[in-house]
C-alpha cells in the first residue's frame, strides 16, 4: 500500500467500519489503515479530501475521536513562502545598499574621541562610496584636528576605515612622572628597584592606592625626577564567606519540561512551534544548530527547553552542610583571582555569628606589580 507522507489523520469509533471504508475508498484514496480494535480504526486521507470524508463519517454515525494534520505539508507550504520572500528581499536589499557606507571604524586614536571623527565625516562627506574621495577626507581630518600627525582613509566593503596617529604633546613627554601604586590590599614579599625611590619595604602591609615607588631619587639633598621602575612581589588575599542556615528554601526542577521550536533563515523566524505547557516558575536552556548540514540556505533550529521549578524547604545541620559550604566559599574566592598570579596558600575558618555559623575561605595569591626595564 502506498504511504501518504502528509495529509489528515482520522481516528474513528463505530460498527461496520470495514464495510463503510470500502465504500469510502471508492470516493477518495485512503492510506495507512490501522485497526486498533473491533470498533476503533485510524486512517489517513489527502488534505483536500478531509471535508468530504468528515461528512461521510458523520452521515454514517461514526464518532470522530481525532482529526489532525500530519506530515510536512504545512511546513513545506510555509517554507516555500517564507524562504523565497526573505531571499529575494535580502538580495534586493544588499543590491540597493551596496554603494553606501554603513559603518565607520576609527583606529589608533586615544585622545581624539571616535564619535567626533565619525560625526565630522558624516556631516562633510557623502555616504556613497563611489562619490567619496578618501584623499580629501584625509586632508580635511588633518586640518580639522590639531592632535593628528598622520591619517589614512580607506573603504573596505561598506566600512570606512580611518587610521590615526596622534601627535606627542609636550605635557605627555615632560609632565610629572607617575608613581607606582598598589591596586590591591596585600603584603610586600620581595622587590627589585630599577629607578625611583621605594616607599615600602619587605614585610609591609599595603592597601589599594598606597604608593609603592616614588618617581624620583635624592642626590646630595636634591630631588631628581625619574620614571618609577621596579618589579614588586606581593601576597594578596581573596576571602569569601557563606552563611549557614538550618532551614533554607531552594528552587529545584520538578522534572516537567516544555519545548519551543523556531526555524530561522537569515535570523528571521519562518516557522514557530510554541511550547504546549507554560510554567509560572521555570528556567530555560537554549540550543541553536543548523537545521540541515551542507544546505545552501542557512536554516537554523532554535530549541528552547523550559524546566519547571518549585520551591523546596531543606533542613540541614551545620555538620551536614560544612563540606558543601567550604566548597561554595572556595568557588566564590576563586572568582576574584587575577589572571597571572600563583596560589601560595589556602585556609578556611568557621565562626559563630548572630545568624548562625559563618564559613570563610581565604586564598593567598602571589602576584608581581610595577614597571620593568622595558
PDB file of N, CA, C and O in Angstrom, residues 209-276:
ATOM      1  N   UNK A 209      45.854  51.659  46.463  1.00  0.00           N
ATOM      2  CA  UNK A 209      46.030  53.105  46.360  1.00  0.00           C
ATOM      3  C   UNK A 209      47.292  53.608  47.037  1.00  0.00           C
ATOM      4  O   UNK A 209      47.710  54.749  46.796  1.00  0.00           O
ATOM      5  N   UNK A 210      47.930  52.771  47.880  1.00  0.00           N
ATOM      6  CA  UNK A 210      49.180  53.177  48.527  1.00  0.00           C
ATOM      7  C   UNK A 210      50.318  53.252  47.516  1.00  0.00           C
ATOM      8  O   UNK A 210      50.413  52.432  46.598  1.00  0.00           O
ATOM      9  N   UNK A 211      51.215  54.242  47.688  1.00  0.00           N
ATOM     10  CA  UNK A 211      52.374  54.393  46.807  1.00  0.00           C
ATOM     11  C   UNK A 211      53.396  53.317  47.131  1.00  0.00           C
ATOM     12  O   UNK A 211      53.753  53.106  48.302  1.00  0.00           O
ATOM     13  N   UNK A 212      53.910  52.653  46.101  1.00  0.00           N
ATOM     14  CA  UNK A 212      54.954  51.638  46.270  1.00  0.00           C
ATOM     15  C   UNK A 212      56.328  52.182  45.871  1.00  0.00           C
ATOM     16  O   UNK A 212      57.330  51.891  46.527  1.00  0.00           O
ATOM     17  N   UNK A 213      56.377  52.953  44.768  1.00  0.00           N
ATOM     18  CA  UNK A 213      57.641  53.530  44.303  1.00  0.00           C
ATOM     19  C   UNK A 213      57.403  54.985  43.904  1.00  0.00           C
ATOM     20  O   UNK A 213      56.485  55.270  43.114  1.00  0.00           O
ATOM     21  N   UNK A 214      58.233  55.905  44.445  1.00  0.00           N
ATOM     22  CA  UNK A 214      58.134  57.315  44.066  1.00  0.00           C
ATOM     23  C   UNK A 214      58.944  57.574  42.794  1.00  0.00           C
ATOM     24  O   UNK A 214      60.022  56.981  42.596  1.00  0.00           O
ATOM     25  N   UNK A 215      58.499  58.519  41.935  1.00  0.00           N
ATOM     26  CA  UNK A 215      59.191  58.785  40.668  1.00  0.00           C
ATOM     27  C   UNK A 215      60.325  59.812  40.829  1.00  0.00           C
ATOM     28  O   UNK A 215      60.383  60.796  40.079  1.00  0.00           O
ATOM     29  N   UNK A 216      61.222  59.585  41.782  1.00  0.00           N
ATOM     30  CA  UNK A 216      62.362  60.490  41.946  1.00  0.00           C
ATOM     31  C   UNK A 216      63.421  59.783  42.788  1.00  0.00           C
ATOM     32  O   UNK A 216      63.166  58.749  43.425  1.00  0.00           O
ATOM     33  N   UNK A 217      64.622  60.347  42.762  1.00  0.00           N
ATOM     34  CA  UNK A 217      65.663  59.938  43.710  1.00  0.00           C
ATOM     35  C   UNK A 217      66.336  61.207  44.219  1.00  0.00           C
ATOM     36  O   UNK A 217      66.298  62.253  43.573  1.00  0.00           O
ATOM     37  N   UNK A 218      66.934  61.120  45.394  1.00  0.00           N
ATOM     38  CA  UNK A 218      67.564  62.293  46.037  1.00  0.00           C
ATOM     39  C   UNK A 218      69.070  62.099  46.046  1.00  0.00           C
ATOM     40  O   UNK A 218      69.581  61.076  46.522  1.00  0.00           O
ATOM     41  N   UNK A 219      69.783  63.077  45.495  1.00  0.00           N
ATOM     42  CA  UNK A 219      71.246  63.040  45.436  1.00  0.00           C
ATOM     43  C   UNK A 219      71.771  64.366  45.980  1.00  0.00           C
ATOM     44  O   UNK A 219      71.516  65.426  45.386  1.00  0.00           O
ATOM     45  N   UNK A 220      72.499  64.278  47.097  1.00  0.00           N
ATOM     46  CA  UNK A 220      73.053  65.494  47.695  1.00  0.00           C
ATOM     47  C   UNK A 220      71.980  66.457  48.152  1.00  0.00           C
ATOM     48  O   UNK A 220      72.172  67.673  48.074  1.00  0.00           O
ATOM     49  N   UNK A 221      70.855  65.922  48.591  1.00  0.00           N
ATOM     50  CA  UNK A 221      69.771  66.769  49.046  1.00  0.00           C
ATOM     51  C   UNK A 221      68.903  67.327  47.928  1.00  0.00           C
ATOM     52  O   UNK A 221      67.936  68.057  48.179  1.00  0.00           O
ATOM     53  N   UNK A 222      69.231  66.993  46.672  1.00  0.00           N
ATOM     54  CA  UNK A 222      68.472  67.491  45.524  1.00  0.00           C
ATOM     55  C   UNK A 222      67.598  66.363  44.966  1.00  0.00           C
ATOM     56  O   UNK A 222      68.081  65.244  44.742  1.00  0.00           O
ATOM     57  N   UNK A 223      66.328  66.662  44.735  1.00  0.00           N
ATOM     58  CA  UNK A 223      65.396  65.671  44.199  1.00  0.00           C
ATOM     59  C   UNK A 223      65.461  65.709  42.670  1.00  0.00           C
ATOM     60  O   UNK A 223      65.288  66.755  42.055  1.00  0.00           O
ATOM     61  N   UNK A 224      65.674  64.526  42.060  1.00  0.00           N
ATOM     62  CA  UNK A 224      65.716  64.396  40.608  1.00  0.00           C
ATOM     63  C   UNK A 224      64.554  63.502  40.161  1.00  0.00           C
ATOM     64  O   UNK A 224      64.385  62.398  40.690  1.00  0.00           O
ATOM     65  N   UNK A 225      63.784  63.968  39.184  1.00  0.00           N
ATOM     66  CA  UNK A 225      62.641  63.183  38.709  1.00  0.00           C
ATOM     67  C   UNK A 225      63.104  62.110  37.742  1.00  0.00           C
ATOM     68  O   UNK A 225      63.904  62.362  36.841  1.00  0.00           O
ATOM     69  N   UNK A 226      62.571  60.899  37.930  1.00  0.00           N
ATOM     70  CA  UNK A 226      62.862  59.775  37.054  1.00  0.00           C
ATOM     71  C   UNK A 226      61.579  58.953  36.886  1.00  0.00           C
ATOM     72  O   UNK A 226      60.608  59.120  37.626  1.00  0.00           O
ATOM     73  N   UNK A 227      61.602  58.084  35.908  1.00  0.00           N
ATOM     74  CA  UNK A 227      60.474  57.177  35.730  1.00  0.00           C
ATOM     75  C   UNK A 227      60.557  56.078  36.780  1.00  0.00           C
ATOM     76  O   UNK A 227      61.593  55.439  36.946  1.00  0.00           O
ATOM     77  N   UNK A 228      59.498  55.881  37.529  1.00  0.00           N
ATOM     78  CA  UNK A 228      59.468  54.845  38.560  1.00  0.00           C
ATOM     79  C   UNK A 228      59.431  53.470  37.903  1.00  0.00           C
ATOM     80  O   UNK A 228      58.505  53.159  37.150  1.00  0.00           O
ATOM     81  N   UNK A 229      60.464  52.656  38.184  1.00  0.00           N
ATOM     82  CA  UNK A 229      60.542  51.307  37.636  1.00  0.00           C
ATOM     83  C   UNK A 229      60.922  50.337  38.742  1.00  0.00           C
ATOM     84  O   UNK A 229      61.868  50.586  39.498  1.00  0.00           O
ATOM     85  N   UNK A 230      60.193  49.212  38.816  1.00  0.00           N
ATOM     86  CA  UNK A 230      60.511  48.184  39.811  1.00  0.00           C
ATOM     87  C   UNK A 230      59.696  46.948  39.521  1.00  0.00           C
ATOM     88  O   UNK A 230      58.634  47.015  38.892  1.00  0.00           O
ATOM     89  N   UNK A 231      60.205  45.810  39.988  1.00  0.00           N
ATOM     90  CA  UNK A 231      59.450  44.572  39.994  1.00  0.00           C
ATOM     91  C   UNK A 231      59.162  44.233  41.455  1.00  0.00           C
ATOM     92  O   UNK A 231      60.082  44.000  42.232  1.00  0.00           O
ATOM     93  N   UNK A 232      57.885  44.208  41.808  1.00  0.00           N
ATOM     94  CA  UNK A 232      57.482  44.037  43.201  1.00  0.00           C
ATOM     95  C   UNK A 232      56.612  42.796  43.313  1.00  0.00           C
ATOM     96  O   UNK A 232      55.677  42.611  42.529  1.00  0.00           O
ATOM     97  N   UNK A 233      56.954  41.960  44.281  1.00  0.00           N
ATOM     98  CA  UNK A 233      56.166  40.752  44.533  1.00  0.00           C
ATOM     99  C   UNK A 233      55.296  40.980  45.766  1.00  0.00           C
ATOM    100  O   UNK A 233      55.789  41.445  46.793  1.00  0.00           O
ATOM    101  N   UNK A 234      54.006  40.658  45.638  1.00  0.00           N
ATOM    102  CA  UNK A 234      53.050  40.846  46.729  1.00  0.00           C
ATOM    103  C   UNK A 234      52.252  39.575  46.969  1.00  0.00           C
ATOM    104  O   UNK A 234      52.035  38.780  46.048  1.00  0.00           O
ATOM    105  N   UNK A 235      51.825  39.401  48.193  1.00  0.00           N
ATOM    106  CA  UNK A 235      50.808  38.412  48.510  1.00  0.00           C
ATOM    107  C   UNK A 235      49.501  39.150  48.734  1.00  0.00           C
ATOM    108  O   UNK A 235      49.446  40.104  49.524  1.00  0.00           O
ATOM    109  N   UNK A 236      48.477  38.764  47.995  1.00  0.00           N
ATOM    110  CA  UNK A 236      47.173  39.382  48.189  1.00  0.00           C
ATOM    111  C   UNK A 236      46.185  38.300  48.619  1.00  0.00           C
ATOM    112  O   UNK A 236      46.389  37.109  48.362  1.00  0.00           O
ATOM    113  N   UNK A 237      45.120  38.714  49.284  1.00  0.00           N
ATOM    114  CA  UNK A 237      44.224  37.772  49.937  1.00  0.00           C
ATOM    115  C   UNK A 237      42.809  37.923  49.374  1.00  0.00           C
ATOM    116  O   UNK A 237      42.261  39.020  49.323  1.00  0.00           O
ATOM    117  N   UNK A 238      42.266  36.792  48.977  1.00  0.00           N
ATOM    118  CA  UNK A 238      40.891  36.754  48.465  1.00  0.00           C
ATOM    119  C   UNK A 238      40.047  35.929  49.426  1.00  0.00           C
ATOM    120  O   UNK A 238      40.259  34.717  49.560  1.00  0.00           O
ATOM    121  N   UNK A 239      39.125  36.587  50.108  1.00  0.00           N
ATOM    122  CA  UNK A 239      38.291  35.907  51.103  1.00  0.00           C
ATOM    123  C   UNK A 239      36.828  35.998  50.695  1.00  0.00           C
ATOM    124  O   UNK A 239      36.343  37.057  50.288  1.00  0.00           O
ATOM    125  N   UNK A 240      36.149  34.864  50.781  1.00  0.00           N
ATOM    126  CA  UNK A 240      34.709  34.820  50.515  1.00  0.00           C
ATOM    127  C   UNK A 240      34.039  34.041  51.637  1.00  0.00           C
ATOM    128  O   UNK A 240      34.614  33.091  52.177  1.00  0.00           O
ATOM    129  N   UNK A 241      32.817  34.438  51.984  1.00  0.00           N
ATOM    130  CA  UNK A 241      32.119  33.829  53.116  1.00  0.00           C
ATOM    131  C   UNK A 241      30.746  33.340  52.694  1.00  0.00           C
ATOM    132  O   UNK A 241      30.108  33.901  51.797  1.00  0.00           O
ATOM    133  N   UNK A 242      30.290  32.273  53.382  1.00  0.00           N
ATOM    134  CA  UNK A 242      28.965  31.709  53.170  1.00  0.00           C
ATOM    135  C   UNK A 242      28.312  31.489  54.522  1.00  0.00           C
ATOM    136  O   UNK A 242      28.931  30.914  55.430  1.00  0.00           O
ATOM    137  N   UNK A 243      27.086  31.944  54.673  1.00  0.00           N
ATOM    138  CA  UNK A 243      26.348  31.815  55.925  1.00  0.00           C
ATOM    139  C   UNK A 243      25.540  30.522  55.932  1.00  0.00           C
ATOM    140  O   UNK A 243      24.865  30.195  54.949  1.00  0.00           O
ATOM    141  N   UNK A 244      25.622  29.774  57.038  1.00  0.00           N
ATOM    142  CA  UNK A 244      24.835  28.541  57.156  1.00  0.00           C
ATOM    143  C   UNK A 244      23.468  28.842  57.754  1.00  0.00           C
ATOM    144  O   UNK A 244      23.330  29.670  58.659  1.00  0.00           O
ATOM    145  N   UNK A 245      22.450  28.167  57.229  1.00  0.00           N
ATOM    146  CA  UNK A 245      21.095  28.251  57.767  1.00  0.00           C
ATOM    147  C   UNK A 245      20.580  26.839  57.980  1.00  0.00           C
ATOM    148  O   UNK A 245      20.697  25.983  57.098  1.00  0.00           O
ATOM    149  N   UNK A 246      20.008  26.601  59.144  1.00  0.00           N
ATOM    150  CA  UNK A 246      19.478  25.268  59.449  1.00  0.00           C
ATOM    151  C   UNK A 246      18.329  24.888  58.526  1.00  0.00           C
ATOM    152  O   UNK A 246      18.118  23.723  58.220  1.00  0.00           O
ATOM    153  N   UNK A 247      17.594  25.899  58.090  1.00  0.00           N
ATOM    154  CA  UNK A 247      16.492  25.657  57.171  1.00  0.00           C
ATOM    155  C   UNK A 247      16.546  26.699  56.063  1.00  0.00           C
ATOM    156  O   UNK A 247      16.631  27.893  56.329  1.00  0.00           O
ATOM    157  N   UNK A 248      16.499  26.240  54.831  1.00  0.00           N
ATOM    158  CA  UNK A 248      16.564  27.169  53.707  1.00  0.00           C
ATOM    159  C   UNK A 248      15.599  26.711  52.618  1.00  0.00           C
ATOM    160  O   UNK A 248      15.147  25.553  52.617  1.00  0.00           O
ATOM    161  N   UNK A 249      15.281  27.622  51.728  1.00  0.00           N
ATOM    162  CA  UNK A 249      14.400  27.321  50.602  1.00  0.00           C
ATOM    163  C   UNK A 249      15.193  27.416  49.314  1.00  0.00           C
ATOM    164  O   UNK A 249      15.881  28.404  49.078  1.00  0.00           O
ATOM    165  N   UNK A 250      15.103  26.380  48.500  1.00  0.00           N
ATOM    166  CA  UNK A 250      15.815  26.355  47.223  1.00  0.00           C
ATOM    167  C   UNK A 250      14.848  26.077  46.084  1.00  0.00           C
ATOM    168  O   UNK A 250      13.800  25.444  46.269  1.00  0.00           O
ATOM    169  N   UNK A 251      15.213  26.565  44.901  1.00  0.00           N
ATOM    170  CA  UNK A 251      14.447  26.261  43.697  1.00  0.00           C
ATOM    171  C   UNK A 251      15.032  25.005  43.055  1.00  0.00           C
ATOM    172  O   UNK A 251      16.229  24.951  42.775  1.00  0.00           O
ATOM    173  N   UNK A 252      14.188  24.008  42.822  1.00  0.00           N
ATOM    174  CA  UNK A 252      14.638  22.765  42.198  1.00  0.00           C
ATOM    175  C   UNK A 252      13.718  22.438  41.023  1.00  0.00           C
ATOM    176  O   UNK A 252      12.568  22.877  40.962  1.00  0.00           O
ATOM    177  N   UNK A 253      14.225  21.645  40.086  1.00  0.00           N
ATOM    178  CA  UNK A 253      13.436  21.231  38.933  1.00  0.00           C
ATOM    179  C   UNK A 253      12.473  20.115  39.322  1.00  0.00           C
ATOM    180  O   UNK A 253      12.847  19.175  40.023  1.00  0.00           O
ATOM    181  N   UNK A 254      11.242  20.213  38.827  1.00  0.00           N
ATOM    182  CA  UNK A 254      10.231  19.200  39.116  1.00  0.00           C
ATOM    183  C   UNK A 254      10.343  18.001  38.195  1.00  0.00           C
ATOM    184  O   UNK A 254       9.796  16.943  38.483  1.00  0.00           O
ATOM    185  N   UNK A 255      10.989  18.137  37.077  1.00  0.00           N
ATOM    186  CA  UNK A 255      11.061  17.075  36.078  1.00  0.00           C
ATOM    187  C   UNK A 255      10.160  17.335  34.882  1.00  0.00           C
ATOM    188  O   UNK A 255      10.315  16.714  33.830  1.00  0.00           O
ATOM    189  N   UNK A 256       9.238  18.277  35.023  1.00  0.00           N
ATOM    190  CA  UNK A 256       8.355  18.610  33.909  1.00  0.00           C
ATOM    191  C   UNK A 256       9.046  19.623  32.993  1.00  0.00           C
ATOM    192  O   UNK A 256       9.668  20.576  33.468  1.00  0.00           O
ATOM    193  N   UNK A 257       8.927  19.414  31.688  1.00  0.00           N
ATOM    194  CA  UNK A 257       9.561  20.314  30.717  1.00  0.00           C
ATOM    195  C   UNK A 257       8.584  20.637  29.599  1.00  0.00           C
ATOM    196  O   UNK A 257       7.567  19.963  29.419  1.00  0.00           O
ATOM    197  N   UNK A 258       8.918  21.680  28.878  1.00  0.00           N
ATOM    198  CA  UNK A 258       8.158  22.067  27.694  1.00  0.00           C
ATOM    199  C   UNK A 258       9.130  22.662  26.697  1.00  0.00           C
ATOM    200  O   UNK A 258      10.173  23.216  27.091  1.00  0.00           O
ATOM    201  N   UNK A 259       8.812  22.553  25.403  1.00  0.00           N
ATOM    202  CA  UNK A 259       9.741  22.997  24.365  1.00  0.00           C
ATOM    203  C   UNK A 259       9.095  23.986  23.416  1.00  0.00           C
ATOM    204  O   UNK A 259       7.897  23.894  23.127  1.00  0.00           O
ATOM    205  N   UNK A 260       9.910  24.937  22.946  1.00  0.00           N
ATOM    206  CA  UNK A 260       9.508  25.818  21.860  1.00  0.00           C
ATOM    207  C   UNK A 260      10.530  25.671  20.740  1.00  0.00           C
ATOM    208  O   UNK A 260      11.731  25.711  20.978  1.00  0.00           O
ATOM    209  N   UNK A 261      10.039  25.489  19.511  1.00  0.00           N
ATOM    210  CA  UNK A 261      10.919  25.327  18.352  1.00  0.00           C
ATOM    211  C   UNK A 261      10.701  26.485  17.386  1.00  0.00           C
ATOM    212  O   UNK A 261       9.556  26.838  17.084  1.00  0.00           O
ATOM    213  N   UNK A 262      11.806  27.063  16.913  1.00  0.00           N
ATOM    214  CA  UNK A 262      11.729  28.155  15.946  1.00  0.00           C
ATOM    215  C   UNK A 262      12.745  27.879  14.846  1.00  0.00           C
ATOM    216  O   UNK A 262      13.919  27.635  15.123  1.00  0.00           O
ATOM    217  N   UNK A 263      12.295  27.895  13.593  1.00  0.00           N
ATOM    218  CA  UNK A 263      13.195  27.765  12.437  1.00  0.00           C
ATOM    219  C   UNK A 263      13.427  29.162  11.870  1.00  0.00           C
ATOM    220  O   UNK A 263      12.468  29.912  11.635  1.00  0.00           O
ATOM    221  N   UNK A 264      14.704  29.535  11.685  1.00  0.00           N
ATOM    222  CA  UNK A 264      15.030  30.867  11.187  1.00  0.00           C
ATOM    223  C   UNK A 264      15.836  30.776   9.903  1.00  0.00           C
ATOM    224  O   UNK A 264      16.559  29.807   9.661  1.00  0.00           O
ATOM    225  N   UNK A 265      15.704  31.818   9.104  1.00  0.00           N
ATOM    226  CA  UNK A 265      16.501  31.984   7.888  1.00  0.00           C
ATOM    227  C   UNK A 265      16.973  33.425   7.859  1.00  0.00           C
ATOM    228  O   UNK A 265      16.166  34.349   7.903  1.00  0.00           O
ATOM    229  N   UNK A 266      18.297  33.624   7.837  1.00  0.00           N
ATOM    230  CA  UNK A 266      18.880  34.955   7.950  1.00  0.00           C
ATOM    231  C   UNK A 266      18.365  35.650   9.197  1.00  0.00           C
ATOM    232  O   UNK A 266      18.044  36.832   9.209  1.00  0.00           O
ATOM    233  N   UNK A 267      18.254  34.880  10.301  1.00  0.00           N
ATOM    234  CA  UNK A 267      17.801  35.379  11.607  1.00  0.00           C
ATOM    235  C   UNK A 267      16.344  35.829  11.609  1.00  0.00           C
ATOM    236  O   UNK A 267      15.898  36.484  12.546  1.00  0.00           O
ATOM    237  N   UNK A 268      15.598  35.491  10.544  1.00  0.00           N
ATOM    238  CA  UNK A 268      14.171  35.793  10.504  1.00  0.00           C
ATOM    239  C   UNK A 268      13.390  34.510  10.760  1.00  0.00           C
ATOM    240  O   UNK A 268      13.628  33.489  10.108  1.00  0.00           O
ATOM    241  N   UNK A 269      12.446  34.514  11.731  1.00  0.00           N
ATOM    242  CA  UNK A 269      11.676  33.305  12.005  1.00  0.00           C
ATOM    243  C   UNK A 269      10.719  32.985  10.856  1.00  0.00           C
ATOM    244  O   UNK A 269       9.987  33.850  10.389  1.00  0.00           O
ATOM    245  N   UNK A 270      10.769  31.723  10.382  1.00  0.00           N
ATOM    246  CA  UNK A 270       9.876  31.314   9.299  1.00  0.00           C
ATOM    247  C   UNK A 270       8.943  30.187   9.729  1.00  0.00           C
ATOM    248  O   UNK A 270       8.002  29.862   9.021  1.00  0.00           O
ATOM    249  N   UNK A 271       9.214  29.585  10.858  1.00  0.00           N
ATOM    250  CA  UNK A 271       8.336  28.552  11.400  1.00  0.00           C
ATOM    251  C   UNK A 271       8.478  28.549  12.914  1.00  0.00           C
ATOM    252  O   UNK A 271       9.571  28.664  13.436  1.00  0.00           O
ATOM    253  N   UNK A 272       7.361  28.439  13.592  1.00  0.00           N
ATOM    254  CA  UNK A 272       7.379  28.509  15.056  1.00  0.00           C
ATOM    255  C   UNK A 272       6.397  27.487  15.634  1.00  0.00           C
ATOM    256  O   UNK A 272       5.250  27.386  15.188  1.00  0.00           O
ATOM    257  N   UNK A 273       6.868  26.726  16.587  1.00  0.00           N
ATOM    258  CA  UNK A 273       6.018  25.778  17.307  1.00  0.00           C
ATOM    259  C   UNK A 273       6.127  26.121  18.790  1.00  0.00           C
ATOM    260  O   UNK A 273       7.113  25.798  19.444  1.00  0.00           O
ATOM    261  N   UNK A 274       5.119  26.804  19.306  1.00  0.00           N
ATOM    262  CA  UNK A 274       5.174  27.295  20.678  1.00  0.00           C
ATOM    263  C   UNK A 274       5.064  26.152  21.689  1.00  0.00           C
ATOM    264  O   UNK A 274       4.550  25.073  21.380  1.00  0.00           O
ATOM    265  N   UNK A 275       5.556  26.408  22.900  1.00  0.00           N
ATOM    266  CA  UNK A 275       5.502  25.410  23.963  1.00  0.00           C
ATOM    267  C   UNK A 275       4.054  25.074  24.294  1.00  0.00           C
ATOM    268  O   UNK A 275       3.195  25.954  24.359  1.00  0.00           O
ATOM    269  N   UNK A 276       3.791  23.774  24.482  1.00  0.00           N
ATOM    270  CA  UNK A 276       2.429  23.342  24.783  1.00  0.00           C
ATOM    271  C   UNK A 276       2.031  23.656  26.223  1.00  0.00           C
ATOM    272  O   UNK A 276       0.867  23.837  26.537  1.00  0.00           O
TER     273      UNK A 276
END
